[in-house]
Structures are given as structure tokens and as C-alpha cells.
Amino acid sequence: MRKSVINLGGTTGQLASSHLITTCATIAALILFVAVGARVLPSAIGLAEAGQPALAVAFLLNIAIILFGWRRASELRTTLSALKVAEQEALDNAYTDHITGLANRRALLRELERHCRDASGKGALILLDLDHFKKVNDLYGHGAGDELLRLVGDTISAEISSSSFAARIGGDEFAAIVPHASLAEEAAQKVVAALARPLPVAATTAQISASAGIARIDRNLPPADLLRRADVAMYSVKRAGRNGLAWFDGEMERQLHDRVALEEEIRLAIEADEFVPYFQPLISLDTGELNGFEVLARWRSPTRGLVEPVEFIGIAEQSGQIAALSMRVMEKAFIEAREWPSELKLAVNISPIQFRDPQLAERIVKTLTETGFPARRLEVEITESSLMEDRAQALTIVQSLRNNGITIALDDFGTGYASLSQLHALPFDRIKIDKTFINALGDNEQGAAIVETITALGKSLKVPITAEGVETGAIREQLAALGCSDAQGWYFGKAVAGHVASMKFTRQPDVEEPPVDRDHRAAGKKW
Ligand code: C2E
Ligand code: CA
Ligand code: CA
């Protein structure tokens, strides 16, 4: 693996020239000494004896200057080499990943640029992302996570040729530049195979795998675009089930193009205010009453029709637009619902990406103030992944929201990695069981056992549990028997526009309700 090139900075350069001057001056004094000394030496002693001390003093002074110069030059030499070492270290630090000792993202981009400029474009870029790395971090701690990253770094170094360039460019993302594209696939295959085997970590073995995307180096392509191509190829592997590799190809190119176009369309749609809130009823299983609504975004597109979140939330998250989108939908929901009966709450979804913003709590409170929606009527739904990235910041945000009277629900419980034991330490006012577990209720006993465990947990923590995705009356009954306090799902009602949702409590006889509500509502019950 190649090392970075030495680059002398200002201080070292100045010291180097002082060193040169001192050395030259000393040598000049030495020459003078030899030249003059040869003639003067024999008589110098005699001169001093003959009463001409001045010449003798000058002679001795010359010797002193030589000695001083010599010492100074060697001191400067020592300082200079220490500085060079420090400078090299600083340079290495700026381009080195500290955990694995490989190059970092900055070094990779620099190397890619150099490669695109100098080489004939024969090489390829491999991008490698670990699958299930989070699990190791969560199960065995960050120390074990770092140990695993080092092991992966060593594996990559061992499996790719010495003329290749390896880097760790993000959390669990690695990259390699292979000088010949023909060797890239074999190299990636070896790394993927090596990482699919159980790895020794934290006195145990961890089972992870890796997904690799390969993109051919193209001289006309900026390094950032090349990385994007490898990234697209890598994601195609993830989608296909992980633990494999793929080349970036023409079909992906088209997908990438469509993707960029959709990102732009979403940006324009936010500007044009096309994202609107829909409202899904939240029901108390104890009383059968309506507690409020979950706000779910819909894209009312003039060209695409009514678009569901699965089509745009992920893309809005990845393209940095989710905060604008979510906040606008939230604001509109507050305005629509502020005149609704004051006991009805609204639950809004906040993406993990939004938790990167330290001002998130302030922004939500500001929106409440501006719209006149009371904080006590708001519940914020967050997922476990919101607490993964920067736990301290996420908890500060959550605390700040609670201080303002807003309640917090843990959404999609069971799908993430939060350990049950950790749950009591976190400030949640509600837990929502993910719909996959609720659907499993009807299928098998295991499903019932999971829901029963979570419900019991909620009771012991004195936290209400909402079951999501209730589609039938039978499941509703089963949940009530298990002691689940609240529910939501198509059985009670799908998400609908605000004016339709408001019929759920005003019951205007002249407006037709969506058929699903009529069909699924059990006779004789409020819901
Ligand atoms: P979620 O928070 O888990 O929301 C519940 C999803 O389950 C909704 O999908 C809802 O329509 C669906 N659902 C409700 N009842 C049933 C049922 O009985 N059966 C089935 N099969 N599904 C049911 P939707 O509206 O497509 O939303 C998907 C996800 O998009 C939401 O999942 C939420 O994570 C996200 N999302 C929606 N709106 C926003 C938003 O404004 N901001 C953010 N950040 N995320 C949003
Ligand atoms: Ca939710
Ligand atoms: Ca959910």
C-alpha cells in the first residue's frame, strides 16, 4: 500500500535554510582557518610571546567560531529531523483512518483523482459495506465494533494486491482502488468470502457479511461520481439480499438517473406544497374511544396522483429533504386539527435523520406556537434508530420535547436492536408494537407470545402499548385479551384526509365514509 508523499511546510523549510547557512558559514570559517592557520600557526605562539597578543586572540576566536558553528549546525540538524517526523505524522493523521490504519476518505478521493489523471483508466473502484455491523456494536459494545473494523481492514489488505489502495471511508464502509479492472471482481469476491466466515471478536465469534459494488474508473468522471456509481452497485447487492458483489451497469445508470430526477421532483413538490397530512385513527381498546390520529404524509402529485410514503420517505431522507417535508406536513396537520375536540391527540413521525439537527426540539415547539396547537396534544413518534447515531443528542432533544409537555412514543418496536433491558432507562410515554408482530398473532403461537411479552413489559414499566396494523376484529379481540391498551389499523380506519378524518368524531350523515371503515367496524362498538 502506498504512503503519502512528504511535503515540507513553512517552518521546516525555514529551519532547513538556517541549517544550510550555518553549515556554509562554519565551512567558510574552517577553510579560512586552514588557509590562514597554515601561515600564521608557526609564528602565532612566537607572536604572543613577542608581545603581539591581538593576532593570537583573533586566531583563538576563529577556533571558537568554528566550534560554535559546528555545534549549532548539529543542533539545527536534530531539530530539523524531529520536525520532519512530526510533519509527516500530522500529514499521515490527516489521511489515515485511526481505527484500521488504512487510508481515510480524504486520502481515497485524492488517490482517485490522481488515478483518473495519470492512469489510462484501466482501474476499478470497489466499495464495501458491512452487513449487520450495528448488531455487533449493540451486542458487544463499541470496543468490539472497533476490533471488528480492524479485522476487516486487515482482511481487505490481505486479499487485495499490494499495488491496490485500501481505505475506510465511513462507519462500516471500506473502499479499494484496484489498478486493473480485470482483477477487481476476484479481489472483491475474496474479501466478501472472507467476511462471510465467522470472525473472532470480543472473545467470541461474530457472523457478519459484506456487500460490494464495483465501478470502472472512467477518466472523464469526477471521483465523487465514481463513488456514487460504486454505491449504487453496492446498494443493488443489499437489495438482492446482501453478502455478494455487483458491477455498476447501464441499468443501474438508468435507475440512478431516475433517482436523481425523483429527488429533484420531490424538491419541487416541497416548494409547491404538494405534501399533505393524512390522519389514521388511534383507538383505546379499554374504552373503545377515539384517542386521536397518527399523521401520515401523502404526496398529492398533479402527475403521479396520490403517492404513498414508501415511494418518497426513503429518498427524501437520503437526499436531505426529510426535515423540510416532515415539518411542513406537521405544520399543516396542526392547522387542520387545532379546532378538533381538545382531547384528541396527534402523533407525528420524526425520521432518525431529523435527530441530527440539534435544534429539532426548538423547531417543533416553534411550529406549535405559530400554529396555536397545544403541546400536550402532540405525541412524537421516534424509532430506535434515532437513538443510534448520537444517543446523547437524541436524548437531549427528547428531554427538551418532554419538558415542553410533548409525549414521546417508541415506534416500530421489535424491528430494531433496542434491548428490552435498556427500555426502562429511556424516556418513552408509549411503545408501539410493529405491525409484523400483530399480523403474526393470527398465524402462530409465537406471535402471541411476543405480543404478550411486550404487553407485560409495558405494564411493568407503566407505559401504554399501541398495537399497529390491526386488520380484523379477531385480532382486536385477541389484543384486548392480552391486555394491550391501544390499537390502530385498517380495521378501525385507514389514513384519510383531514376533512374525512373529522367525520370520525362529528359524524356528519351527509358525507360518505370510506367503505373500509363501514365494512370493518364491528356492530355495537364505538370502534
Ligand atoms: P409508520 O409510522 O409505521 O406508520 C404506519 C404505517 O402502517 C402507515 O403506512 C399506515 O398506513 C400503515 N398501516 C396502518 N394500519 C395498517 C394495517 O392495518 N395494515 C397494514 N398493512 N398497514 C397499516 P404509511 O402511511 O405508508 O407510512 C409508512 C411510513 O412512512 C410510516 O410508518 C412512517 O415511518 C413514514 N412516514 C409517514 N409520514 C411521515 C412523515 O410525515 N414524516 C416522516 N419522517 N415519516 C413519515
Ligand atoms: Ca409511526
Ligand atoms: Ca410504526
Coordinates of C-alpha atoms and ligand atoms in Angstrom, one line a residue:
M1 CA 0.0 0.0 0.0
R2 CA 1.4 3.4 -1.0
K3 CA 2.3 6.0 1.6
S4 CA 1.7 9.7 1.4
V5 CA 4.4 12.0 -0.2
I6 CA 6.4 14.2 2.1
N7 CA 5.5 17.9 1.8
L8 CA 7.8 20.3 3.7
G9 CA 5.8 23.1 5.2
G10 CA 6.9 26.7 6.1
T11 CA 8.6 26.1 9.4
T12 CA 10.6 23.1 8.3
G13 CA 11.6 25.0 5.2
Q14 CA 12.9 28.0 7.2
L15 CA 14.8 25.7 9.6
A16 CA 16.3 23.9 6.6
S17 CA 17.7 27.1 5.2
S18 CA 19.1 28.3 8.6
H19 CA 20.8 24.9 8.8
L20 CA 22.2 25.4 5.3
I21 CA 23.5 28.9 6.1
T22 CA 25.1 27.8 9.5
T23 CA 26.7 24.9 7.8
C24 CA 28.1 27.1 5.0
A25 CA 29.4 29.7 7.5
T26 CA 31.1 27.0 9.5
I27 CA 32.7 25.5 6.5
A28 CA 33.9 29.0 5.3
A29 CA 35.4 29.6 8.8
L30 CA 37.1 26.2 8.6
I31 CA 38.6 27.0 5.2
L32 CA 39.8 30.4 6.4
F33 CA 41.3 28.6 9.4
V34 CA 43.2 26.1 7.3
A35 CA 44.4 28.7 4.8
V36 CA 45.4 31.4 7.3
G37 CA 46.3 28.9 10.1
A38 CA 49.0 27.3 7.9
R39 CA 50.8 30.5 7.6
V40 CA 50.1 32.0 11.0
L41 CA 50.3 29.0 13.2
P42 CA 54.1 28.6 13.4
S43 CA 54.6 32.2 14.4
A44 CA 51.4 32.6 16.4
I45 CA 52.9 31.2 19.6
G46 CA 56.1 33.2 18.9
L47 CA 54.0 36.4 18.3
A48 CA 52.2 36.0 21.5
E49 CA 55.5 35.6 23.1
A50 CA 56.8 38.5 21.1
G51 CA 54.1 40.8 22.6
Q52 CA 51.6 40.7 19.7
P53 CA 48.6 39.1 21.6
A54 CA 46.0 40.6 19.1
L55 CA 46.8 38.2 16.4
A56 CA 46.8 35.2 18.8
V57 CA 43.4 36.2 20.1
A58 CA 42.0 36.5 16.6
F59 CA 43.3 33.1 15.9
L60 CA 41.7 31.6 19.0
L61 CA 38.4 33.4 18.3
N62 CA 38.4 31.8 14.9
I63 CA 38.7 28.4 16.5
A64 CA 35.8 29.3 18.9
I65 CA 33.6 30.4 16.0
I66 CA 34.2 27.1 14.2
L67 CA 33.3 25.1 17.3
F68 CA 30.2 27.2 17.9
G69 CA 29.1 26.9 14.3
W70 CA 29.6 23.2 14.3
R71 CA 27.5 22.7 17.4
R72 CA 24.8 25.0 16.1
A73 CA 24.6 23.2 12.8
S74 CA 24.3 19.8 14.5
E75 CA 21.5 21.2 16.9
L76 CA 19.6 22.5 13.9
R77 CA 20.0 19.2 12.1
T78 CA 18.4 17.4 15.1
T79 CA 15.6 19.8 15.3
L80 CA 15.0 19.6 11.6
S81 CA 14.7 15.9 11.6
A82 CA 12.3 15.9 14.6
L83 CA 10.2 18.4 12.8
K84 CA 10.2 16.4 9.6
V85 CA 9.0 13.4 11.6
A86 CA 6.2 15.5 13.3
E87 CA 5.2 16.9 10.0
Q88 CA 5.0 13.5 8.4
E89 CA 2.9 12.3 11.3
A90 CA 0.5 15.2 11.0
L91 CA 0.2 14.5 7.3
D92 CA -0.4 10.8 7.9
N93 CA -3.0 11.6 10.5
A94 CA -5.0 13.8 8.1
Y95 CA -5.0 11.0 5.6
T96 CA -5.2 8.0 7.9
D97 CA -8.1 6.2 9.5
H98 CA -7.2 5.8 13.1
I99 CA -9.1 2.6 13.8
T100 CA -7.8 0.5 10.9
G101 CA -4.6 2.3 10.0
L102 CA -5.8 2.3 6.4
A103 CA -6.2 5.5 4.3
N104 CA -9.3 7.6 5.1
R105 CA -12.0 9.1 2.8
R106 CA -9.9 12.2 2.0
A107 CA -6.9 10.1 1.0
L108 CA -9.1 7.9 -1.2
L109 CA -10.5 10.9 -3.0
R110 CA -7.0 12.3 -3.5
E111 CA -5.8 8.9 -4.8
L112 CA -8.8 8.6 -7.1
E113 CA -8.1 12.0 -8.6
R114 CA -4.5 11.1 -9.1
H115 CA -5.6 7.8 -10.7
C116 CA -8.0 9.4 -13.0
R117 CA -5.4 11.9 -14.1
D118 CA -2.4 9.6 -14.5
A119 CA -3.6 6.2 -15.4
S120 CA -5.1 5.1 -18.6
G121 CA -8.4 4.5 -16.8
K122 CA -7.9 0.7 -16.5
G123 CA -8.6 0.5 -12.9
A124 CA -11.8 0.0 -10.8
L125 CA -13.2 1.2 -7.5
I126 CA -14.6 -1.3 -5.1
L127 CA -17.0 -0.1 -2.4
L128 CA -17.6 -2.4 0.5
D129 CA -20.3 -2.0 3.2
L130 CA -20.6 -4.4 6.1
D131 CA -24.0 -6.1 6.7
H132 CA -25.2 -6.3 10.3
F133 CA -22.3 -4.3 11.7
K134 CA -24.7 -2.5 14.1
K135 CA -25.6 -5.8 15.6
V136 CA -22.0 -6.4 16.8
N137 CA -21.8 -2.8 18.2
D138 CA -25.0 -3.3 20.1
L139 CA -24.4 -6.8 21.3
Y140 CA -20.7 -6.5 22.3
G141 CA -20.1 -2.7 22.6
H142 CA -18.1 -0.2 20.6
G143 CA -14.7 -1.7 21.6
A144 CA -15.7 -4.9 19.9
G145 CA -17.1 -2.9 16.9
D146 CA -13.6 -1.2 16.5
E147 CA -11.9 -4.6 16.8
L148 CA -14.1 -5.9 14.1
L149 CA -13.3 -2.9 11.9
R150 CA -9.6 -3.5 12.3
L151 CA -10.1 -7.2 11.4
V152 CA -12.0 -6.2 8.3
G153 CA -9.2 -3.7 7.4
D154 CA -6.6 -6.5 7.8
T155 CA -8.7 -8.8 5.7
I156 CA -9.0 -6.3 2.9
S157 CA -5.3 -5.6 2.9
A158 CA -4.5 -9.3 2.8
E159 CA -6.9 -10.1 0.0
I160 CA -6.2 -7.3 -2.5
S161 CA -2.9 -6.9 -4.3
S162 CA -0.1 -4.7 -2.9
S163 CA -0.5 -2.3 -5.8
S164 CA -4.0 -1.6 -4.8
F165 CA -5.1 1.2 -2.4
A166 CA -7.4 0.4 0.5
A167 CA -9.3 2.9 2.7
R168 CA -12.0 3.0 5.4
I169 CA -14.3 5.8 4.3
G170 CA -17.1 5.9 6.8
G171 CA -18.6 3.9 9.7
D172 CA -18.6 0.4 8.3
E173 CA -17.8 1.4 4.7
F174 CA -14.5 0.5 3.0
A175 CA -13.1 1.1 -0.5
A176 CA -10.3 -0.1 -2.6
I177 CA -8.8 1.2 -5.9
V178 CA -7.6 -1.8 -8.0
P179 CA -5.2 -0.7 -10.8
H180 CA -6.7 -3.3 -13.3
A181 CA -10.5 -3.7 -13.6
S182 CA -9.9 -7.4 -14.6
L183 CA -8.6 -8.1 -11.1
A184 CA -11.3 -6.2 -9.2
E185 CA -14.0 -8.8 -9.3
E186 CA -11.7 -11.5 -8.0
A187 CA -10.4 -9.2 -5.2
A188 CA -13.9 -8.3 -4.2
Q189 CA -15.0 -11.9 -4.2
K190 CA -12.2 -12.9 -2.0
V191 CA -13.0 -10.2 0.5
V192 CA -16.7 -10.9 0.6
A193 CA -16.0 -14.6 1.0
A194 CA -13.5 -14.0 3.9
L195 CA -16.0 -11.7 5.7
A196 CA -18.8 -14.2 5.4
R197 CA -16.9 -16.6 7.7
P198 CA -17.4 -16.3 11.4
L199 CA -14.9 -13.7 12.7
P200 CA -13.2 -13.8 16.2
V201 CA -14.4 -10.7 18.1
A202 CA -14.5 -9.9 21.8
A203 CA -13.7 -13.4 22.9
T204 CA -16.5 -14.8 20.8
T205 CA -17.3 -15.1 17.1
A206 CA -19.3 -12.6 15.1
Q207 CA -21.2 -13.5 12.0
I208 CA -21.4 -10.6 9.6
S209 CA -21.1 -10.4 5.8
A210 CA -20.3 -7.7 3.3
S211 CA -21.9 -6.2 0.2
A212 CA -19.6 -4.9 -2.5
G213 CA -20.2 -2.6 -5.5
I214 CA -17.6 -2.2 -8.3
A215 CA -17.4 0.7 -10.7
R216 CA -14.9 1.0 -13.6
I217 CA -12.7 4.1 -13.4
D218 CA -13.5 6.5 -16.1
R219 CA -11.1 9.3 -16.7
N220 CA -13.9 11.7 -17.5
L221 CA -15.7 11.0 -14.3
P222 CA -15.1 13.1 -11.1
P223 CA -14.2 10.9 -8.0
A224 CA -17.4 11.8 -6.2
D225 CA -19.5 10.4 -9.2
L226 CA -17.4 7.3 -9.3
L227 CA -18.1 6.7 -5.6
R228 CA -21.8 7.2 -6.3
R229 CA -21.7 4.6 -9.0
A230 CA -20.0 2.1 -6.7
D231 CA -22.5 3.0 -4.1
V232 CA -25.5 2.3 -6.4
A233 CA -24.0 -1.1 -7.3
M234 CA -23.4 -1.8 -3.6
Y235 CA -27.0 -1.0 -2.8
S236 CA -28.2 -3.3 -5.6
V237 CA -26.4 -6.1 -3.7
K238 CA -28.1 -5.1 -0.4
R239 CA -31.5 -5.1 -2.1
A240 CA -30.8 -8.5 -3.5
G241 CA -30.1 -10.0 -0.1
R242 CA -26.6 -8.8 0.8
N243 CA -23.4 -10.8 1.1
G244 CA -22.3 -10.5 -2.6
L245 CA -21.0 -8.2 -5.2
A246 CA -22.2 -6.3 -8.3
W247 CA -20.7 -4.2 -11.1
F248 CA -22.3 -0.8 -11.8
D249 CA -24.0 -1.2 -15.2
G250 CA -26.3 0.6 -17.7
E251 CA -29.5 -0.5 -16.0
M252 CA -28.2 1.0 -12.7
E253 CA -27.2 4.1 -14.6
R254 CA -30.8 4.5 -15.7
Q255 CA -32.0 3.8 -12.1
L256 CA -29.5 6.4 -10.9
H257 CA -30.8 8.9 -13.4
D258 CA -34.4 8.2 -12.4
R259 CA -33.5 8.5 -8.8
V260 CA -31.8 11.9 -9.3
A261 CA -34.9 13.1 -11.3
L262 CA -37.2 11.9 -8.5
E263 CA -35.1 13.8 -5.9
E264 CA -35.5 16.9 -7.9
E265 CA -39.2 16.3 -8.3
I266 CA -39.5 15.9 -4.5
R267 CA -37.7 19.2 -4.0
L268 CA -40.1 21.0 -6.4
A269 CA -43.1 19.3 -4.7
I270 CA -42.0 20.5 -1.3
E271 CA -41.8 24.0 -2.8
A272 CA -45.2 23.6 -4.4
D273 CA -46.6 22.4 -1.1
E274 CA -47.8 19.1 -2.5
F275 CA -47.1 17.0 0.6
V276 CA -50.2 16.8 2.8
P277 CA -51.1 15.2 6.1
Y278 CA -53.4 12.2 6.2
F279 CA -54.9 11.0 9.5
Q280 CA -55.2 7.5 10.8
P281 CA -57.4 6.9 14.0
L282 CA -55.8 5.8 17.2
I283 CA -58.2 3.8 19.4
S284 CA -58.3 2.9 23.1
L285 CA -59.0 -0.8 23.4
D286 CA -60.1 -0.3 27.0
T287 CA -62.9 2.2 26.3
G288 CA -63.3 1.8 22.5
E289 CA -62.9 5.6 22.2
L290 CA -61.0 7.6 19.6
N291 CA -57.8 9.0 21.2
G292 CA -56.5 10.9 18.3
F293 CA -54.8 10.3 14.9
E294 CA -51.4 9.4 13.6
V295 CA -50.3 11.9 10.9
L296 CA -49.0 10.2 7.8
A297 CA -47.7 12.1 4.8
R298 CA -49.1 11.7 1.3
W299 CA -47.8 13.3 -1.9
R300 CA -50.7 14.8 -3.8
S301 CA -48.9 15.0 -7.2
P302 CA -50.6 16.6 -10.2
T303 CA -48.8 14.0 -12.4
R304 CA -48.5 10.9 -10.2
G305 CA -51.7 11.1 -8.3
L306 CA -51.8 10.3 -4.5
V307 CA -48.3 8.8 -3.6
E308 CA -47.7 6.7 -0.5
P309 CA -44.7 7.3 1.8
V310 CA -42.9 4.2 0.6
E311 CA -42.2 6.0 -2.6
F312 CA -40.7 9.2 -1.2
I313 CA -39.7 9.0 2.5
G314 CA -36.5 7.0 2.0
I315 CA -35.4 9.2 -0.9
A316 CA -36.3 12.4 1.0
E317 CA -34.1 11.0 3.9
Q318 CA -31.2 10.2 1.7
S319 CA -31.3 13.5 -0.2
G320 CA -31.5 15.6 2.9
Q321 CA -35.1 16.7 2.3
I322 CA -36.9 14.8 5.0
A323 CA -36.8 17.6 7.6
A324 CA -38.4 20.2 5.3
L325 CA -41.0 17.6 4.2
S326 CA -41.9 16.3 7.7
M327 CA -42.0 19.8 9.2
R328 CA -44.3 21.1 6.5
V329 CA -46.7 18.2 6.9
M330 CA -46.7 18.6 10.6
E331 CA -47.5 22.3 10.4
K332 CA -50.4 21.6 8.1
A333 CA -51.7 18.9 10.4
F334 CA -51.6 21.3 13.4
I335 CA -53.6 23.9 11.4
E336 CA -56.2 21.3 10.4
A337 CA -56.6 19.7 13.8
R338 CA -56.4 22.6 16.1
E339 CA -60.1 23.1 16.1
W340 CA -60.8 19.4 16.6
P341 CA -62.0 18.3 20.1
S342 CA -59.3 19.1 22.6
E343 CA -59.0 15.6 23.9
L344 CA -57.8 14.3 20.5
K345 CA -54.1 14.0 20.2
L346 CA -51.9 14.0 17.1
A347 CA -49.0 11.6 16.7
V348 CA -46.3 12.7 14.2
N349 CA -43.4 10.7 12.8
I350 CA -39.9 12.0 13.1
S351 CA -37.1 10.5 11.0
P352 CA -33.8 9.5 12.5
I353 CA -32.1 11.9 10.1
Q354 CA -34.0 14.8 11.7
F355 CA -32.4 13.9 15.0
R356 CA -29.0 15.1 13.6
D357 CA -30.4 18.6 14.0
P358 CA -29.7 19.9 17.5
Q359 CA -32.4 22.5 17.0
L360 CA -35.1 19.9 16.3
A361 CA -37.0 20.4 19.6
E362 CA -37.0 24.1 19.2
R363 CA -38.3 23.8 15.7
I364 CA -41.2 21.6 16.7
V365 CA -42.1 23.9 19.6
K366 CA -41.9 26.9 17.3
T367 CA -44.3 25.2 14.9
L368 CA -46.7 24.6 17.8
T369 CA -46.6 28.2 18.9
E370 CA -47.0 29.6 15.4
T371 CA -50.0 27.3 14.6
G372 CA -51.6 27.6 18.1
F373 CA -51.7 23.8 18.5
P374 CA -51.2 22.8 22.2
A375 CA -48.1 20.9 23.1
R376 CA -50.0 18.5 25.4
R377 CA -52.0 17.3 22.4
L378 CA -48.8 16.3 20.5
E379 CA -47.1 12.9 20.6
V380 CA -43.8 12.5 18.7
E381 CA -43.1 9.0 17.3
I382 CA -39.4 8.0 17.1
T383 CA -37.7 4.8 16.2
E384 CA -34.9 3.1 17.9
S385 CA -32.5 4.1 15.1
S386 CA -33.0 7.7 16.2
L387 CA -31.1 6.9 19.3
M388 CA -28.3 5.0 17.5
E389 CA -26.3 7.7 15.8
D390 CA -25.8 10.3 18.6
R391 CA -27.5 9.0 21.6
A392 CA -26.6 11.9 23.9
Q393 CA -28.0 14.5 21.4
A394 CA -31.1 12.4 20.7
L395 CA -31.8 12.1 24.4
T396 CA -31.3 15.9 24.9
I397 CA -33.9 16.5 22.1
V398 CA -36.4 14.0 23.6
Q399 CA -35.9 15.6 27.1
S400 CA -36.5 19.0 25.7
L401 CA -39.7 17.9 23.9
R402 CA -41.0 16.3 27.2
N403 CA -40.1 19.5 29.2
N404 CA -42.4 21.3 26.8
G405 CA -45.3 18.9 27.5
I406 CA -45.0 16.8 24.4
T407 CA -45.2 13.0 24.8
I408 CA -42.8 10.5 23.1
A409 CA -43.7 7.1 21.6
L410 CA -41.2 4.5 20.6
D411 CA -42.4 3.4 17.1
D412 CA -42.0 0.1 15.3
F413 CA -40.9 -1.6 18.5
G414 CA -39.3 -5.0 17.9
T415 CA -37.8 -4.3 14.5
G416 CA -34.7 -2.6 15.8
Y417 CA -32.0 -3.6 18.2
A418 CA -33.0 -2.0 21.4
S419 CA -32.6 -4.5 24.2
L420 CA -35.6 -4.9 26.4
S421 CA -33.4 -4.3 29.4
Q422 CA -32.4 -0.8 28.1
L423 CA -36.0 0.2 27.7
H424 CA -36.7 1.3 31.3
A425 CA -33.8 3.8 31.1
L426 CA -35.3 5.6 28.1
P427 CA -38.0 8.3 28.5
F428 CA -40.9 6.9 26.5
D429 CA -44.5 7.6 27.2
R430 CA -45.7 4.8 24.8
I431 CA -44.5 1.8 22.9
K432 CA -45.9 0.9 19.5
I433 CA -45.6 -2.8 18.5
D434 CA -44.7 -3.1 14.9
K435 CA -47.4 -4.5 12.6
T436 CA -45.3 -7.5 11.6
F437 CA -45.9 -8.9 15.1
I438 CA -49.6 -8.1 15.1
N439 CA -50.0 -9.9 11.8
A440 CA -48.2 -12.9 13.3
L441 CA -50.8 -13.0 16.0
G442 CA -53.3 -14.7 13.8
D443 CA -50.7 -17.1 12.3
N444 CA -48.9 -18.8 15.2
E445 CA -48.4 -19.1 19.0
Q446 CA -45.0 -17.5 18.8
G447 CA -46.6 -14.2 17.5
A448 CA -49.0 -14.2 20.5
A449 CA -46.0 -14.9 22.9
I450 CA -44.1 -11.9 21.5
V451 CA -47.1 -9.6 21.8
E452 CA -47.8 -10.9 25.3
T453 CA -44.2 -10.3 26.4
I454 CA -44.2 -6.7 25.1
T455 CA -47.6 -6.0 26.7
A456 CA -46.4 -7.4 30.0
L457 CA -43.3 -5.2 29.7
G458 CA -45.5 -2.2 29.1
K459 CA -47.5 -3.0 32.2
S460 CA -44.4 -3.4 34.4
L461 CA -43.0 -0.1 33.0
K462 CA -46.4 1.5 33.3
V463 CA -46.2 2.5 29.7
P464 CA -49.2 2.1 27.4
I465 CA -48.8 -0.2 24.4
T466 CA -50.3 0.5 21.0
A467 CA -50.7 -2.3 18.5
E468 CA -50.2 -1.2 14.9
G469 CA -51.7 -2.8 11.8
V470 CA -54.9 -4.3 13.3
E471 CA -56.8 -5.6 10.3
T472 CA -59.5 -7.8 11.8
G473 CA -62.0 -7.9 14.6
A474 CA -60.5 -11.3 15.7
I475 CA -57.0 -9.7 16.2
R476 CA -58.6 -6.7 18.0
E477 CA -60.2 -9.2 20.5
Q478 CA -57.0 -11.1 20.9
L479 CA -55.1 -7.9 21.7
A480 CA -57.7 -6.8 24.2
A481 CA -57.4 -10.3 25.9
L482 CA -53.6 -9.9 26.0
G483 CA -54.0 -6.6 27.9
C484 CA -52.9 -4.3 25.1
S485 CA -54.2 -0.8 25.8
D486 CA -54.4 0.9 22.4
A487 CA -54.7 0.0 18.7
Q488 CA -54.5 1.3 15.2
G489 CA -55.1 -0.3 11.8
W490 CA -57.3 -0.7 8.8
Y491 CA -59.9 -2.4 11.0
F492 CA -60.6 0.9 12.7
G493 CA -59.8 3.0 9.6
K494 CA -57.1 3.8 7.0
A495 CA -55.3 7.1 6.9
V496 CA -57.6 9.7 5.3
A497 CA -57.6 13.4 4.5
G498 CA -58.4 15.8 7.4
H499 CA -62.0 16.6 6.3
V500 CA -62.7 12.9 6.2
A501 CA -61.0 12.2 9.5
S502 CA -63.0 14.9 11.2
M503 CA -66.2 12.9 10.4
K504 CA -65.0 10.2 12.8
F505 CA -66.0 12.5 15.7
T506 CA -68.5 14.8 14.1
R507 CA -70.4 12.0 12.3
Q508 CA -72.0 14.2 9.6
P509 CA -74.6 12.0 8.0
D510 CA -74.4 13.6 4.5
V511 CA -70.8 12.7 3.8
E512 CA -69.9 9.2 2.6
E513 CA -67.2 7.5 4.7
P514 CA -64.6 5.2 3.0
P515 CA -66.1 1.7 2.6
V516 CA -63.2 0.1 4.6
D517 CA -64.4 1.8 7.8
R518 CA -68.0 0.7 7.3
D519 CA -67.1 -2.9 6.4
H520 CA -64.7 -3.4 9.3
R521 CA -66.4 -1.7 12.1
A522 CA -67.9 -4.2 14.5
A523 CA -71.6 -3.6 15.2
G524 CA -72.4 -2.4 18.7
K525 CA -68.9 -1.0 19.4
K526 CA -67.8 2.6 19.3
W527 CA -64.8 1.3 17.2
Ligands
C2E1 P1 -45.4 4.0 10.4 O1 -45.0 5.1 11.3 O2 -45.1 2.6 10.9 O3 -46.9 4.2 10.0 C1 -47.8 3.1 10.0 C2 -47.9 2.6 8.6 O4 -48.7 1.4 8.6 C3 -48.6 3.6 7.7 O5 -48.1 3.4 6.4 C4 -50.0 3.1 7.7 O6 -50.8 3.4 6.6 C5 -49.8 1.6 7.7 N1 -50.9 0.9 8.3 C6 -51.8 1.3 9.2 N2 -52.7 0.4 9.5 C7 -52.4 -0.7 8.8 C8 -53.0 -2.0 8.7 O7 -54.0 -2.4 9.3 N3 -52.4 -2.9 7.8 C9 -51.3 -2.5 7.1 N4 -50.7 -3.4 6.3 N5 -50.7 -1.3 7.2 C10 -51.3 -0.4 8.0 P2 -47.7 4.7 5.5 O8 -48.8 5.7 5.6 O9 -47.5 4.1 4.2 O10 -46.4 5.2 6.2 C11 -45.3 4.4 6.1 C12 -44.2 5.0 6.9 O11 -43.8 6.3 6.4 C13 -44.6 5.3 8.3 O12 -44.6 4.1 9.0 C14 -43.6 6.4 8.8 O13 -42.5 5.7 9.2 C15 -43.3 7.1 7.5 N6 -43.9 8.4 7.4 C16 -45.2 8.7 7.1 N7 -45.4 10.0 7.1 C17 -44.2 10.6 7.6 C18 -43.8 11.9 7.9 O14 -44.6 12.9 7.7 N8 -42.6 12.1 8.3 C19 -41.7 11.0 8.5 N9 -40.5 11.3 8.9 N10 -42.1 9.8 8.2 C20 -43.3 9.5 7.8
CA2 CA -45.4 5.9 13.2
CA3 CA -44.9 2.2 13.1

